[in-house]
XYZ file of C-alpha atoms in Angstrom:
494
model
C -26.869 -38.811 -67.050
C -23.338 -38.098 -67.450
C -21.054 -40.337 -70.122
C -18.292 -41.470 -67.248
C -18.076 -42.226 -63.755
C -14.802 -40.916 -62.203
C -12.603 -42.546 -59.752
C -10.431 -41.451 -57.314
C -7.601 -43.581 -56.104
C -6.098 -42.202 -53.772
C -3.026 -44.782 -52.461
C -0.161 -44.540 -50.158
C 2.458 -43.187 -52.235
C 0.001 -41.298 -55.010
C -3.086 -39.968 -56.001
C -5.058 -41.085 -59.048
C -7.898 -39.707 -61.175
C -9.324 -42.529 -63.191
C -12.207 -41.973 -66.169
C -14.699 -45.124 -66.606
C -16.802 -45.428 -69.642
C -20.200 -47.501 -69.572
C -18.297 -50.615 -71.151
C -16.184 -50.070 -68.490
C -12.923 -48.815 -70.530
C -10.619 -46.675 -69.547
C -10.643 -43.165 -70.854
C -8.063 -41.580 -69.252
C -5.967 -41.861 -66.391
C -3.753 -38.978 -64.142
C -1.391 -39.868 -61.267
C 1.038 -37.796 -58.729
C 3.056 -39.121 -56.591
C 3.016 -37.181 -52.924
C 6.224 -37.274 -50.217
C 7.065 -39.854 -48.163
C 7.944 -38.615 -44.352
C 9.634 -41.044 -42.697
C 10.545 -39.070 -38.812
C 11.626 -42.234 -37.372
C 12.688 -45.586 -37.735
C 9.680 -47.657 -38.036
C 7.135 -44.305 -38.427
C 5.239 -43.126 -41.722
C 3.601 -40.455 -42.301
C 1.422 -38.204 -45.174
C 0.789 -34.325 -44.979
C -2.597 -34.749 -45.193
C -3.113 -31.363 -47.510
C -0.561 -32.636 -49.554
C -3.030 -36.059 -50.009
C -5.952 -33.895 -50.860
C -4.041 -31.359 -52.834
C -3.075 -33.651 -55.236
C -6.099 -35.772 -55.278
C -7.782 -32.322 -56.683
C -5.213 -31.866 -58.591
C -5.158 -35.023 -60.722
C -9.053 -34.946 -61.089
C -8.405 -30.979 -62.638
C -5.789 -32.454 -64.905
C -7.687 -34.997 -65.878
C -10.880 -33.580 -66.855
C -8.736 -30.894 -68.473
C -6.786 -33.451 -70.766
C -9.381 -35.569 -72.142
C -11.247 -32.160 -72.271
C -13.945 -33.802 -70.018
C -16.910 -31.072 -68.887
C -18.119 -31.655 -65.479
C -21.275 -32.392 -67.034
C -20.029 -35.507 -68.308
C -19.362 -37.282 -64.706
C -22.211 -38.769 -63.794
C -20.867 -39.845 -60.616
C -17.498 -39.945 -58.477
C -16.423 -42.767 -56.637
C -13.664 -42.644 -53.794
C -11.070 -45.656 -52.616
C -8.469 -45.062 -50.641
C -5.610 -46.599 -48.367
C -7.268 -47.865 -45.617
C -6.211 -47.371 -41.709
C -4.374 -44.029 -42.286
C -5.340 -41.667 -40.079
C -6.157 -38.405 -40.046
C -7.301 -35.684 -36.897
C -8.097 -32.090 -38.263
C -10.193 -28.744 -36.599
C -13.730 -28.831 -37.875
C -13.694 -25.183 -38.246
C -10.607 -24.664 -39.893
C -10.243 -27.673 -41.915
C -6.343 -28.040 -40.627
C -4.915 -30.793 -39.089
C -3.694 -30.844 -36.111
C -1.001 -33.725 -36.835
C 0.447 -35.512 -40.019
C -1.520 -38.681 -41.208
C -0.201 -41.347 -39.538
C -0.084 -44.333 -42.769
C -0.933 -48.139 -42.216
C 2.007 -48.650 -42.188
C 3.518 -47.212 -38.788
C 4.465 -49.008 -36.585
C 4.911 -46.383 -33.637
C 1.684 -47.540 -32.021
C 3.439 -51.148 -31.128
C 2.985 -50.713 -27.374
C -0.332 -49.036 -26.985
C -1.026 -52.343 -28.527
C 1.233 -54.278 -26.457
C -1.098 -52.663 -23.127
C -4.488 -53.398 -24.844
C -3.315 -56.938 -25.374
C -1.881 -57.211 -21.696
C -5.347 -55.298 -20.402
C -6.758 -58.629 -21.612
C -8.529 -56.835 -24.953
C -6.906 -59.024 -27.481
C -10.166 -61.558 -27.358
C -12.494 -58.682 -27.650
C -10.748 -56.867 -30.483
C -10.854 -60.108 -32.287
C -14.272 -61.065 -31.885
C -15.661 -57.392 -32.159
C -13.520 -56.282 -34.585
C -12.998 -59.191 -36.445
C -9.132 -57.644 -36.888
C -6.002 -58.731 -34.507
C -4.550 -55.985 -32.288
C -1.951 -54.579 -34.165
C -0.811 -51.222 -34.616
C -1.729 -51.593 -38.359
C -4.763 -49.998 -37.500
C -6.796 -46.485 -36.872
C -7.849 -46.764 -33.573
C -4.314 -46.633 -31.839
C -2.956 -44.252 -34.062
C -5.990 -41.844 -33.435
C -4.914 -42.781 -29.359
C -1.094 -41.869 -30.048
C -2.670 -37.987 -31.884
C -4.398 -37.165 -29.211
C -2.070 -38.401 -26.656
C 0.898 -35.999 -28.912
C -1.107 -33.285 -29.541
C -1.497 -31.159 -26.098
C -5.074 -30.145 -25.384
C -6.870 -32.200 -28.053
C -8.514 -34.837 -26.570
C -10.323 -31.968 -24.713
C -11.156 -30.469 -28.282
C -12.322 -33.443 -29.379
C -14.396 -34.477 -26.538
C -15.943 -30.837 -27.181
C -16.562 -31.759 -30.976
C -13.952 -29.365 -32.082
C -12.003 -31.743 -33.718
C -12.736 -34.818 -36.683
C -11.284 -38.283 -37.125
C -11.553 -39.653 -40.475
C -9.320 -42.034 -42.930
C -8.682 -40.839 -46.185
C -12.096 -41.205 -47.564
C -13.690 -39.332 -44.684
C -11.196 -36.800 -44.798
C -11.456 -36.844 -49.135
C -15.218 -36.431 -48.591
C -15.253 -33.845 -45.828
C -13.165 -31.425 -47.944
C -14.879 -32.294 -51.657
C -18.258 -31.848 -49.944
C -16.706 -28.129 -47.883
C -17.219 -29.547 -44.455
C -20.869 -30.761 -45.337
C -20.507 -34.429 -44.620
C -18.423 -35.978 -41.987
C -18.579 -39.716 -43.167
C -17.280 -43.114 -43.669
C -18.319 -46.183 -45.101
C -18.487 -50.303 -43.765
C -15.271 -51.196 -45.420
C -13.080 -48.198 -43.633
C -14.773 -48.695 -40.405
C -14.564 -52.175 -40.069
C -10.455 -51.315 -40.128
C -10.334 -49.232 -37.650
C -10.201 -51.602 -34.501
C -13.394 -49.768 -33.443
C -15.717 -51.047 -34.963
C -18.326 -54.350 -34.448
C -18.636 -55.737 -37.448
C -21.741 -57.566 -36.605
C -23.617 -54.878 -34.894
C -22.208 -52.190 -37.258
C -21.597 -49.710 -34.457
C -18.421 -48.133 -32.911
C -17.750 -49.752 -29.693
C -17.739 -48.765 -26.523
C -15.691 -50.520 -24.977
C -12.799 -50.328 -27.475
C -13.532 -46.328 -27.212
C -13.497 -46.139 -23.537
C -9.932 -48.566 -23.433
C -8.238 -46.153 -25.667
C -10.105 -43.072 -24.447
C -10.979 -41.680 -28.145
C -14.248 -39.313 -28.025
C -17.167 -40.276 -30.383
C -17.968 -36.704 -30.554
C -15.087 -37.045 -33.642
C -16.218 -40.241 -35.103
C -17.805 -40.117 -38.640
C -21.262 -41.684 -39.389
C -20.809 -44.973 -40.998
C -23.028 -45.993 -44.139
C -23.186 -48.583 -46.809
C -20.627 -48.166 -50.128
C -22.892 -47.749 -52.743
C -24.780 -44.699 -51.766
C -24.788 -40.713 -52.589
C -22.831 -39.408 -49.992
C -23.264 -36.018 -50.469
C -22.336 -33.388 -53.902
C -19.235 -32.012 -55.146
C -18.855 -28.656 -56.822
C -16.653 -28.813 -59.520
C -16.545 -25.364 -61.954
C -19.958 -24.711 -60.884
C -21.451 -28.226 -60.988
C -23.065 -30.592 -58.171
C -21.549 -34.472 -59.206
C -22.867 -37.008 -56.650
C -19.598 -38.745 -54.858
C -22.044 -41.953 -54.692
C -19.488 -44.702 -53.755
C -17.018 -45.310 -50.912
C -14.491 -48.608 -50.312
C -11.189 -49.005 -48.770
C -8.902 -49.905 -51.782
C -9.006 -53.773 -51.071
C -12.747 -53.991 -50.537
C -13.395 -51.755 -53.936
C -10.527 -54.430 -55.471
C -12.887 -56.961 -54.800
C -15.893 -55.676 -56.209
C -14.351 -54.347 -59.050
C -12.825 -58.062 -59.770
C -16.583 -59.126 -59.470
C -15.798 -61.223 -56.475
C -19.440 -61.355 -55.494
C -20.069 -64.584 -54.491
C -18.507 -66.899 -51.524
C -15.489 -68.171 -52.248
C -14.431 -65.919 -54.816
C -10.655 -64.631 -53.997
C -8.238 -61.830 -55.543
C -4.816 -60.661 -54.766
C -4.098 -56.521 -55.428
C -0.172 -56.303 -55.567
C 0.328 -52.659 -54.673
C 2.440 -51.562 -52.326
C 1.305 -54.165 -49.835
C -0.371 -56.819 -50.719
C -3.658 -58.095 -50.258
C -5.701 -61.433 -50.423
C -9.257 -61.162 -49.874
C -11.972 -63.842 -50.235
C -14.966 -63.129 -50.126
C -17.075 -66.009 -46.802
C -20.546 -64.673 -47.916
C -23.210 -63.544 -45.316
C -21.359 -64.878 -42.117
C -17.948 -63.832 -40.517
C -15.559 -66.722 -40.039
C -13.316 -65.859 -37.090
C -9.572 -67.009 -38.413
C -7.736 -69.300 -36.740
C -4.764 -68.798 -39.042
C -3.993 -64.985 -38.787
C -6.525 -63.678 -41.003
C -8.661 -60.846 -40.583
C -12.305 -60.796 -40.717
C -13.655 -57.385 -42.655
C -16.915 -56.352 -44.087
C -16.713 -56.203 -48.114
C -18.158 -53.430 -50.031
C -22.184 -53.693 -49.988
C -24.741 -51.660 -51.933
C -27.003 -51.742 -48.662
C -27.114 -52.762 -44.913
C -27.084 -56.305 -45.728
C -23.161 -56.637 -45.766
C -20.926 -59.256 -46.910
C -18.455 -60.066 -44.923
C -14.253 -61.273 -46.105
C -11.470 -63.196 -45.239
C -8.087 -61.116 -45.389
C -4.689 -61.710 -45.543
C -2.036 -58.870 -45.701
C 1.726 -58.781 -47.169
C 2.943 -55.229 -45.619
C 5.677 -54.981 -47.876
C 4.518 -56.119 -51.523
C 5.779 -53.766 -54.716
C 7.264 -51.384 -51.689
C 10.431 -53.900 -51.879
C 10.650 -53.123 -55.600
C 10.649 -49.617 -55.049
C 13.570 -50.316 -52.043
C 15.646 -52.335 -54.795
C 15.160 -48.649 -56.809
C 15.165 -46.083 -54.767
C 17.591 -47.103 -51.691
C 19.884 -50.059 -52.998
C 19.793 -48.230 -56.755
C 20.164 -51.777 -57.705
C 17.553 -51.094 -60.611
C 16.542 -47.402 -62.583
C 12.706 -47.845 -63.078
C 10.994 -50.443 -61.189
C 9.564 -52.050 -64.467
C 13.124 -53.092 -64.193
C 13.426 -55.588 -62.041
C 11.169 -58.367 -64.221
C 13.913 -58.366 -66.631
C 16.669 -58.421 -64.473
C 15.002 -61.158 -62.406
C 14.978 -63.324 -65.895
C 18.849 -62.484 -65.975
C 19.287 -66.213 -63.440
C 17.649 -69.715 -63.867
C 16.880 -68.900 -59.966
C 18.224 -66.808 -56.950
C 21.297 -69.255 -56.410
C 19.770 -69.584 -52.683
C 18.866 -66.076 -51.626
C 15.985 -65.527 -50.089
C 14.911 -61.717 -49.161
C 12.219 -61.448 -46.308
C 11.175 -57.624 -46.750
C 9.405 -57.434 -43.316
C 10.654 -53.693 -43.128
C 7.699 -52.651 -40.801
C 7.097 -56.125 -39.640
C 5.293 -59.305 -40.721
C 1.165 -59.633 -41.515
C -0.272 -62.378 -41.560
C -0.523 -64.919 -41.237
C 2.314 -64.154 -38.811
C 1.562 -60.734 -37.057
C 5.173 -59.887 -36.252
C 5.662 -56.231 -35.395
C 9.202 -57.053 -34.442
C 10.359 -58.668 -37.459
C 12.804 -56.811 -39.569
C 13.999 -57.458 -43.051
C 16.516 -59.756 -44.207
C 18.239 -61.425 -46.725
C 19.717 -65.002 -46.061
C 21.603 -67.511 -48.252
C 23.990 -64.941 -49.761
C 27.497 -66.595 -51.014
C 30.341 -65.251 -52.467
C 28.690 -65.918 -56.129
C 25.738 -63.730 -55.220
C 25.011 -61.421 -57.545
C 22.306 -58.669 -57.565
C 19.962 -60.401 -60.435
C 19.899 -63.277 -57.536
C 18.644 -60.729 -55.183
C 16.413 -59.127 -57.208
C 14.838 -62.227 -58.393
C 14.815 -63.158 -54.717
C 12.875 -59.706 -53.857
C 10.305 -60.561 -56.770
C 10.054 -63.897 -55.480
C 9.412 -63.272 -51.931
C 5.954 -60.917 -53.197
C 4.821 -64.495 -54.192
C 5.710 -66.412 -51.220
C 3.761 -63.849 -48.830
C 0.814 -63.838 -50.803
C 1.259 -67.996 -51.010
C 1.337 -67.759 -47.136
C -2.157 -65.806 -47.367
C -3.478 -68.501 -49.579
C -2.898 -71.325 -47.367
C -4.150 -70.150 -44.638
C -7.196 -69.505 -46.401
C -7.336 -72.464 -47.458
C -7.024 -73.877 -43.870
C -9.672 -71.449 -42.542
C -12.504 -72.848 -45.075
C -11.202 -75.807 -45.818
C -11.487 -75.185 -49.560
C -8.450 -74.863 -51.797
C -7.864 -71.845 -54.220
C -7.523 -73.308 -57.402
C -7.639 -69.861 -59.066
C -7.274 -65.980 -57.781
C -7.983 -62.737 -59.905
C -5.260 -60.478 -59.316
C -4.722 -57.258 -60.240
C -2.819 -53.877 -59.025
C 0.629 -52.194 -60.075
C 2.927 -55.426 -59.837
C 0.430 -57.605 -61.534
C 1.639 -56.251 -64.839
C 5.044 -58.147 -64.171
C 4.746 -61.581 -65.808
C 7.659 -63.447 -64.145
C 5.644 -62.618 -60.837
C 2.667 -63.760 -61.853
C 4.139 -66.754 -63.358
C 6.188 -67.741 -60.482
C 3.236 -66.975 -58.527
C 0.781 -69.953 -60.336
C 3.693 -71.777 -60.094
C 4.257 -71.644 -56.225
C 0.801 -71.800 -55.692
C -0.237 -74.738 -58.181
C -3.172 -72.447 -59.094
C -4.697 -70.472 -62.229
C -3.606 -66.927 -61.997
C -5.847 -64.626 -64.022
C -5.448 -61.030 -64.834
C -8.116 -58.945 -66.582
C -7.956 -56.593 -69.338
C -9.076 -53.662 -66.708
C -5.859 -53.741 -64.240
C -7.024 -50.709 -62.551
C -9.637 -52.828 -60.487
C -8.979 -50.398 -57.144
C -10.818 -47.632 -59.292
C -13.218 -49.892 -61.172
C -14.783 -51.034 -58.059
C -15.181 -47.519 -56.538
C -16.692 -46.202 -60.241
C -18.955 -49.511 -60.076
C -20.270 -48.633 -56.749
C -21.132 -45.346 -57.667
C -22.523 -46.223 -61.381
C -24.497 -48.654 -59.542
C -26.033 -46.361 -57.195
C -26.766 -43.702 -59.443
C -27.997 -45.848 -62.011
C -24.744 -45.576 -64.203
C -25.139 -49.608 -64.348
C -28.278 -51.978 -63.593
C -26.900 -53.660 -61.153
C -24.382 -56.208 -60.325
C -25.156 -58.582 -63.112
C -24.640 -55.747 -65.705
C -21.186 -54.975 -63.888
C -19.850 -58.934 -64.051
C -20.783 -59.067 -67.816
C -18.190 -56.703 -68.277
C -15.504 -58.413 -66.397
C -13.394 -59.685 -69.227
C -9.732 -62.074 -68.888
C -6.428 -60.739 -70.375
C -3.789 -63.166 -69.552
C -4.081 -66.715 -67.519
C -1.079 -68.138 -66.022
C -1.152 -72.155 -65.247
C 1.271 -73.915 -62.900
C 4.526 -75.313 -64.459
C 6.207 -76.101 -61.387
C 6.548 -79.722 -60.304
C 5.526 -80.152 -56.817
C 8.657 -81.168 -55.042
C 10.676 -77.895 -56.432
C 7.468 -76.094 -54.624
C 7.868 -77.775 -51.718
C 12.059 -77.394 -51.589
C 11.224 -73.085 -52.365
C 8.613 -73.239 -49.687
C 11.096 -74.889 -46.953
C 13.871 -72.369 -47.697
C 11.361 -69.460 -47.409
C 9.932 -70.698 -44.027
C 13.242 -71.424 -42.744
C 14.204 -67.769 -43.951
C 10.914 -65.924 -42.521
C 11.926 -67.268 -39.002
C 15.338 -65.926 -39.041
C 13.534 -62.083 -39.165
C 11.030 -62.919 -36.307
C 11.077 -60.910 -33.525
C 14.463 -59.107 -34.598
C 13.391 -55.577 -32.782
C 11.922 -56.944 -29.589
């Protein structure tokens, strides 16, 4: 048995190679950031060698480093951005397109037809997603439709769907294993999530071959070897990043929420062994499981989380570093007004908007940028509030506390102002790097790294807690001028 289990994490806008002790510390951490490709408005895209290129590269650099043998892993674990899609030729290992990210939007009326075909009940209750072109299934629809001659290919088995984790797994294992797991099938818009099978029906509407479908299999489970300088390491645990988030904050039990501010963000709490079908734009997924008898989620989604941090720094150069922007946002008592709705690609939910567009309201002529930056911070928190009340309305239980973890958690004026808008504990634990963790706790688990679950939770330990300061009729005054702001960017690009 080796001394680590090592993660990667591989996200929309870099790769990460992430070392895991058995007390669950980091020892060492590598990270590249891969390009963008934006061809159109409203389209996003990944070279999909470039994704896997650097994914090897990090876990090289890594091991290299901390002068790490590969006889020290005693298991990899993979998580990954979920719904980005990814066609390729099973002989060559090319693909035949760009991966299309979560986060295009050019799929909007293939889902527009599904929903008029009548389908929008069916996706829902199958799926337990919304049709939205947020999802695989469409964007695999759009490849093929793009792409002369490949739905023929496919239909011949010539040619492989996968998300990132299939497509990670296909080239770690040399073509040996064509495979998924629960969590990145159930967001596909293919999938039944109670019968855990592709269906038929959704295949046939969007006329997508199963001949290039992967096998789908519980997370925790030895998925097949990678060679690494000569030796065979298990890759023994699969989960979309949100599902692995949630495991790795030990949300095992119903009821248990967390919030991962990453580029999106993401609210997911976990309903136990029965799906509740949202009636308040959530999405019903299947969490990450260490057998067949899954656990299913409630999840909310912010599209555009940290992203609008990385906007303030990279297109309105309104801040150098994106650590920035906490201190800047401390500059004002408050944003004078503002309000910033960053629904760049749209709205999620509990909205579902793909029409929406950014803006910024309430700007007067003593705006300055702290106010807006402050307002761009803020508005992370009043998405994720959204999620978190119409959770609440769902189960009819309020959140009185959320784990949260991911890139933006670090900033403590966001997490402050998020307790604050939300009248709920916030806590953050000493291991922020909970997308990894769970991945590296699915595969320690599997291969015996770790007992089980219990041994995983004892290791769970608190770094900071933030409580509410906010009285409740400033909340309510925010929340008004938010709502009011949020319906000003509806439907903009219709």
């Amino acid at each position: 048995m080796g001394k680590y289990i090592l993660a990667l994490d591989q996200g929309t806008t870099s790769s990460r190679a992430i070392l895991f002790d058995r007390d669950q510390n980091i020892a060492g951490v590598e990270q590249k950031e891969f390009v963008q490709i934006y061809p159109r408005e409203g389209w996003v895209e990944h070279d999909p060698m470039e994704i896997y290129s650097s994914q090897y590269a990090v876990m090289m650099e890594l091991l290299t480093r901390k002068d790490v043998s590969p006889k020290d892993i005693a298991a990899i674990g993979i998580t990954n951005q979920r719904e980005t899609t990814i066609v390729w030729d099973k002989k060559t290992g090319r693909p035949i397109y760009n991966a299309i990210v979560w986060q295009c939007r050019r799929t909007s009326d293939i889902v527009d037809a599904l929903v008029k075909d009548g389908l929008g009940d069916h996706i829902k209750n199958t799926t337990g997603l919304v049709a939205d072109a947020y999802f695989s299934g469409t964007k695999i629809k759009w490849i093929l439709d793009h792409v002369e001659g490949s739905r023929e290919r496919a239909r011949k088995g010539e040619l492989l769907f996968g998300t990132v984790d299939t497509w990670l797994v296909w080239k770690f294992t040399n073509g040996a294993v064509h495979a998924t797991d629960y969590t990145n099938a159930s967001r596909t818009m293919l999938y039944d999530i109670r019968k855990l099978g592709w269906d038929d029906k959704l295949l046939k509407a969007l006329d997508i071959p199963r001949e290039m479908l992967p096998e789908v299999y519980p997370s925790g489970r030895v998925f097949g070897t990678a060679n690494i300088q000569g030796e065979e390491i298990p890759i023994a645990g699969i989960a979309g990043d949100q599902q692995a988030a949630l495991f790795g904050q030990c949300c095992f039990e119903k009821g248990e929420a967390k919030n991962t501010y990453g580029t999106g963000c993401f609210l997911l709490m976990n309903t136990g062994d029965i799906p509740y079908e949202s009636e308040n734009g959530l999405l019903t997924t299947i969490a990450a499981s260490l057998d067949t008898r899954v656990q299913y989620v409630l999840e909310g989604s912010v599209f555009v989380g940290g992203a609008v941090i990385q906007w303030l720094r990279d297109e309105m150069r309104f801040i150098t570093e994106s650590a920035d922007s906490e201190y800047y946002a401390n500059k004002v008592p408050d944003t004078g007004g503002v309000y910033l709705v960053p629904a760049f690609t749209g709205l999620g939910a509990p909205y579902w908007d793909m029409y929406a567009r950014g803006c910024i309201m309430g700007l007067t002529r003593g705006t300055k940028r702290y106010h807006i930056i402050r307002a761009a911070e803020e508005s992370i928190a009043y998405q994720s509030l959204d999620l978190v009340r119409a959770m609440e309305k769902d189960t009819g239980t309020q959140l009185t506390e959320l784990k949260v973890d991911g890139g933006a958690s670090r900033d403590a004026f966001l997490m402050q102002f998020q307790a604050d808008i939300m009248g709920g504990e916030i806590k953050r634990p000493v291991v922020r790097e909970t997308t990894a963790l769970g991945a590296a706790c699915l595969a320690g688990i599997a291969t015996g790294f770790w007992k089980d679950k219990d041994e995983v939770r004892a290791k769970w330990r608190c770094d900071v807690a933030f409580a509410p300061k906010m009285e409740k009729a400033r909340q309510e005054e925010l929340l008004e001028g938010w709502h009011k702001a949020v319906g000003r960017s509806r439907g903009w690009a219709n």
